[in-house]
Short mmCIF file of C-alpha atoms in Angstrom, two decimals:
data_model
loop_
_atom_site.label_atom_id
_atom_site.label_comp_id
_atom_site.label_asym_id
_atom_site.label_seq_id
_atom_site.Cartn_x
_atom_site.Cartn_y
_atom_site.Cartn_z
CA UNK A 6 -9.65 -41.01 -161.84
CA UNK A 7 -12.25 -40.13 -159.23
CA UNK A 8 -9.70 -40.56 -156.44
CA UNK A 9 -7.40 -38.01 -158.08
CA UNK A 10 -10.28 -35.56 -158.47
CA UNK A 11 -11.20 -35.91 -154.81
CA UNK A 12 -7.60 -35.28 -153.81
CA UNK A 13 -7.49 -32.21 -156.09
CA UNK A 14 -10.75 -30.88 -154.66
CA UNK A 15 -9.57 -31.29 -151.08
CA UNK A 16 -6.26 -29.54 -151.88
CA UNK A 17 -7.92 -26.64 -153.67
CA UNK A 18 -10.54 -26.23 -150.93
CA UNK A 19 -7.99 -26.16 -148.14
CA UNK A 20 -5.74 -23.78 -150.04
CA UNK A 21 -8.66 -21.42 -150.62
CA UNK A 22 -9.95 -21.58 -147.05
CA UNK A 23 -6.72 -20.96 -145.20
CA UNK A 24 -4.26 -18.72 -146.98
CA UNK A 25 -6.72 -16.56 -148.97
CA UNK A 26 -7.78 -14.50 -145.95
CA UNK A 27 -4.08 -14.18 -145.14
CA UNK A 28 -3.30 -12.85 -148.63
CA UNK A 29 -6.27 -10.45 -148.57
CA UNK A 30 -5.13 -9.15 -145.19
CA UNK A 31 -1.62 -8.58 -146.51
CA UNK A 32 -2.73 -6.80 -149.66
CA UNK A 33 -4.91 -4.32 -147.75
CA UNK A 34 -2.09 -3.10 -145.50
CA UNK A 35 -1.07 0.00 -147.42
CA UNK A 36 2.03 2.17 -146.97
CA UNK A 37 1.88 5.00 -144.42
CA UNK A 38 3.59 8.38 -144.87
CA UNK A 39 3.79 10.26 -141.56
CA UNK A 40 4.60 13.96 -141.24
CA UNK A 41 3.42 17.13 -139.54
CA UNK A 42 0.22 18.85 -140.72
CA UNK A 43 1.87 20.59 -143.66
CA UNK A 44 3.47 20.13 -147.08
CA UNK A 45 7.12 20.65 -146.09
CA UNK A 46 9.57 17.83 -146.61
CA UNK A 47 6.87 15.22 -147.23
CA UNK A 48 5.36 16.93 -150.27
CA UNK A 49 7.76 15.63 -152.96
CA UNK A 50 6.79 12.08 -151.95
CA UNK A 51 3.08 12.97 -151.87
CA UNK A 52 3.32 14.39 -155.42
CA UNK A 53 5.09 11.23 -156.65
CA UNK A 54 2.49 8.99 -154.97
CA UNK A 55 -0.28 11.08 -156.54
CA UNK A 56 1.25 10.76 -160.01
CA UNK A 57 1.61 6.99 -159.47
CA UNK A 58 -2.01 6.67 -158.36
CA UNK A 59 -0.71 4.78 -155.31
CA UNK A 60 -2.94 3.89 -152.38
CA UNK A 61 -1.36 5.01 -149.10
CA UNK A 62 -2.24 6.61 -145.78
CA UNK A 63 -1.29 10.30 -145.53
CA UNK A 64 -0.86 10.49 -141.76
CA UNK A 65 -0.48 14.00 -140.31
CA UNK A 66 0.35 14.29 -136.63
CA UNK A 67 0.58 17.10 -134.10
CA UNK A 68 0.58 16.46 -130.34
CA UNK A 69 1.28 12.77 -130.92
CA UNK A 70 4.77 13.65 -132.20
CA UNK A 71 6.31 13.45 -128.72
CA UNK A 72 5.27 9.82 -128.30
CA UNK A 73 5.90 8.89 -131.94
CA UNK A 74 9.37 10.49 -132.12
CA UNK A 75 11.15 7.68 -130.25
CA UNK A 76 9.71 5.12 -132.68
CA UNK A 77 11.42 6.79 -135.67
CA UNK A 78 14.98 5.90 -136.76
CA UNK A 79 16.47 9.38 -136.25
CA UNK A 80 13.85 11.27 -134.22
CA UNK A 81 12.61 13.18 -137.25
CA UNK A 82 9.92 13.15 -139.93
CA UNK A 83 8.77 12.35 -142.53
CA UNK A 84 8.87 8.58 -142.19
CA UNK A 85 7.45 6.04 -144.62
CA UNK A 86 6.33 2.58 -143.55
CA UNK A 87 5.86 -0.31 -145.95
CA UNK A 88 6.00 -4.05 -145.42
CA UNK A 89 6.98 -3.66 -141.76
CA UNK A 90 9.97 -1.42 -142.61
CA UNK A 91 10.21 2.26 -141.60
CA UNK A 92 12.28 4.57 -143.83
CA UNK A 93 13.39 8.02 -142.65
CA UNK A 94 15.05 10.92 -144.51
CA UNK A 95 12.74 12.76 -146.91
CA UNK A 96 14.82 12.24 -150.04
CA UNK A 97 15.49 8.55 -149.32
CA UNK A 98 11.70 8.15 -149.13
CA UNK A 99 11.05 10.14 -152.32
CA UNK A 100 13.76 8.25 -154.22
CA UNK A 101 12.34 4.89 -153.16
CA UNK A 102 8.81 5.88 -154.19
CA UNK A 103 10.06 7.30 -157.52
CA UNK A 104 12.02 4.12 -158.30
CA UNK A 105 9.18 1.83 -157.26
CA UNK A 106 6.67 3.61 -159.51
CA UNK A 107 8.87 4.13 -162.58
CA UNK A 108 9.40 7.87 -162.02
CA UNK A 109 13.19 7.76 -161.72
CA UNK A 110 14.16 7.92 -165.39
CA UNK A 111 14.34 5.10 -167.89
CA UNK A 112 18.09 4.58 -167.53
CA UNK A 113 20.66 4.63 -164.73
CA UNK A 114 22.13 7.85 -166.13
CA UNK A 115 18.72 9.56 -166.06
CA UNK A 116 18.37 8.48 -162.43
CA UNK A 117 21.76 10.07 -161.76
CA UNK A 118 20.56 13.27 -163.47
CA UNK A 119 17.51 13.34 -161.19
CA UNK A 120 19.82 12.91 -158.17
CA UNK A 121 22.17 15.64 -159.37
CA UNK A 122 19.34 18.16 -159.83
CA UNK A 123 17.69 17.32 -156.50
CA UNK A 124 20.97 17.50 -154.58
CA UNK A 125 21.69 20.89 -156.15
CA UNK A 126 18.18 22.18 -155.33
CA UNK A 127 18.59 21.08 -151.71
CA UNK A 128 21.96 22.80 -151.49
CA UNK A 129 20.56 26.19 -152.46
CA UNK A 130 17.03 25.91 -151.01
CA UNK A 131 18.23 25.10 -147.46
CA UNK A 132 19.80 28.60 -147.09
CA UNK A 133 16.61 30.08 -148.64
CA UNK A 134 14.45 28.57 -145.89
CA UNK A 135 16.91 29.27 -143.07
CA UNK A 136 17.84 32.87 -144.02
CA UNK A 137 16.73 35.01 -141.06
CA UNK A 138 19.39 37.73 -140.77
CA UNK A 139 19.84 40.55 -143.29
CA UNK A 140 23.31 39.19 -144.04
CA UNK A 141 21.99 35.69 -144.80
CA UNK A 142 19.18 37.10 -146.98
CA UNK A 143 21.65 39.28 -148.89
CA UNK A 144 23.80 36.22 -149.65
CA UNK A 145 20.74 34.28 -150.91
CA UNK A 146 19.73 37.24 -153.10
CA UNK A 147 23.25 37.39 -154.55
CA UNK A 148 23.43 33.63 -155.26
CA UNK A 149 19.90 32.75 -156.41
CA UNK A 150 19.88 34.20 -159.94
CA UNK A 151 23.04 32.24 -160.82
CA UNK A 152 21.71 29.03 -159.24
CA UNK A 153 18.31 29.31 -160.91
CA UNK A 154 20.10 30.05 -164.18
CA UNK A 155 22.14 26.85 -163.84
CA UNK A 156 18.98 24.81 -163.26
CA UNK A 157 17.29 26.50 -166.22
CA UNK A 158 20.24 25.62 -168.46
CA UNK A 159 19.82 21.91 -167.62
CA UNK A 160 16.08 22.10 -168.28
CA UNK A 161 16.65 23.78 -171.67
CA UNK A 162 19.45 21.40 -172.65
CA UNK A 163 17.06 18.47 -172.16
CA UNK A 164 14.26 19.97 -174.25
CA UNK A 165 12.59 22.33 -171.79
CA UNK A 166 9.60 20.15 -170.81
CA UNK A 167 10.93 18.26 -167.78
CA UNK A 168 14.39 18.13 -166.25
CA UNK A 169 15.53 14.91 -167.90
CA UNK A 170 13.52 15.20 -171.14
CA UNK A 171 9.90 14.63 -172.07
CA UNK A 172 9.06 12.40 -169.08
CA UNK A 173 7.98 13.66 -165.67
CA UNK A 174 10.09 12.29 -162.81
CA UNK A 175 11.61 12.60 -159.36
CA UNK A 176 13.40 15.94 -159.76
CA UNK A 177 10.33 17.60 -161.32
CA UNK A 178 8.26 16.64 -158.27
CA UNK A 179 10.89 18.09 -155.92
CA UNK A 180 10.97 21.31 -157.96
CA UNK A 181 7.19 21.69 -157.75
CA UNK A 182 7.24 21.04 -154.01
CA UNK A 183 9.98 23.57 -153.18
CA UNK A 184 10.62 26.21 -155.85
CA UNK A 185 7.22 28.00 -155.63
CA UNK A 186 8.21 29.07 -152.09
CA UNK A 187 10.66 31.47 -153.77
CA UNK A 188 7.72 33.52 -155.12
CA UNK A 189 6.89 34.59 -151.57
CA UNK A 190 10.37 34.65 -150.04
CA UNK A 191 12.52 36.07 -152.87
CA UNK A 192 10.09 37.18 -155.61
CA UNK A 193 12.54 39.38 -157.52
CA UNK A 194 15.04 36.54 -157.87
CA UNK A 195 12.29 34.00 -158.66
CA UNK A 196 11.21 36.21 -161.58
CA UNK A 197 14.61 35.71 -163.20
CA UNK A 198 13.67 32.07 -163.95
CA UNK A 199 10.36 31.99 -165.91
CA UNK A 200 11.20 28.56 -167.38
CA UNK A 201 11.35 27.05 -163.89
CA UNK A 202 8.03 28.67 -162.99
CA UNK A 203 6.57 27.15 -166.15
CA UNK A 204 7.98 23.74 -165.16
CA UNK A 205 6.31 23.96 -161.74
CA UNK A 206 3.02 24.94 -163.39
CA UNK A 207 3.36 22.03 -165.85
CA UNK A 208 3.85 19.57 -162.99
CA UNK A 209 0.92 21.05 -161.04
CA UNK A 210 -1.31 20.69 -164.10
CA UNK A 211 -0.72 16.95 -164.54
CA UNK A 212 -4.19 15.48 -163.93
CA UNK A 213 -3.44 13.26 -160.92
CA UNK A 214 -1.18 15.86 -159.30
CA UNK A 215 -3.73 18.63 -159.96
CA UNK A 216 -6.39 16.50 -158.25
CA UNK A 217 -4.09 15.99 -155.26
CA UNK A 218 -3.26 19.71 -154.99
CA UNK A 219 -6.98 20.54 -155.08
CA UNK A 220 -7.83 17.91 -152.44
CA UNK A 221 -4.88 18.26 -150.04
CA UNK A 222 -5.40 20.00 -146.69
CA UNK A 223 -4.65 23.72 -146.61
CA UNK A 224 -1.46 24.54 -144.73
CA UNK A 225 0.91 27.47 -144.23
CA UNK A 226 4.03 25.52 -145.20
#
């Protein structure tokens, strides 16, 4: 009996002494989200990480971008690093984070709804942000009320609280990150969609997201 105990003790001691520091080291290496010093295309992911209560490094770079650019997959940001893997493309990052933290709907079809809404928002918000000429701005002004109305119809059809029902998720974070920009850029058109404004306010009032919004660095974009 005593021989077995001695063997057990020596095994447990060696297993504690060697790999434990290795495990501790691994567990403390947290994900890193790298972007410019602004909200921009990284903010949907930051909102999702805030809601999840996830520990990560919010890395904001300026002059270092020149040197860092060649290390990224496509020469663009944001990038997200976890477990030795670097992911590019803002929505690929946000989708991964949403899935990982249970913010991508409870079913495959809800996940598809989130994707549908986000893809549609991107399709009409890209011209909003890039409209510089009077002609481009006039087209955005003509299209926005219809597009915002279509989004509102989906929100209402699913109960009016969040896009896919009563649970906050991926598409709600993207809405909160991007749609408030309309208030400054196209205020008249933004006012045609009070339900979407209310959705953005609802997301911003969620305790963990509200804490993030209060704590995040001030930036112009």
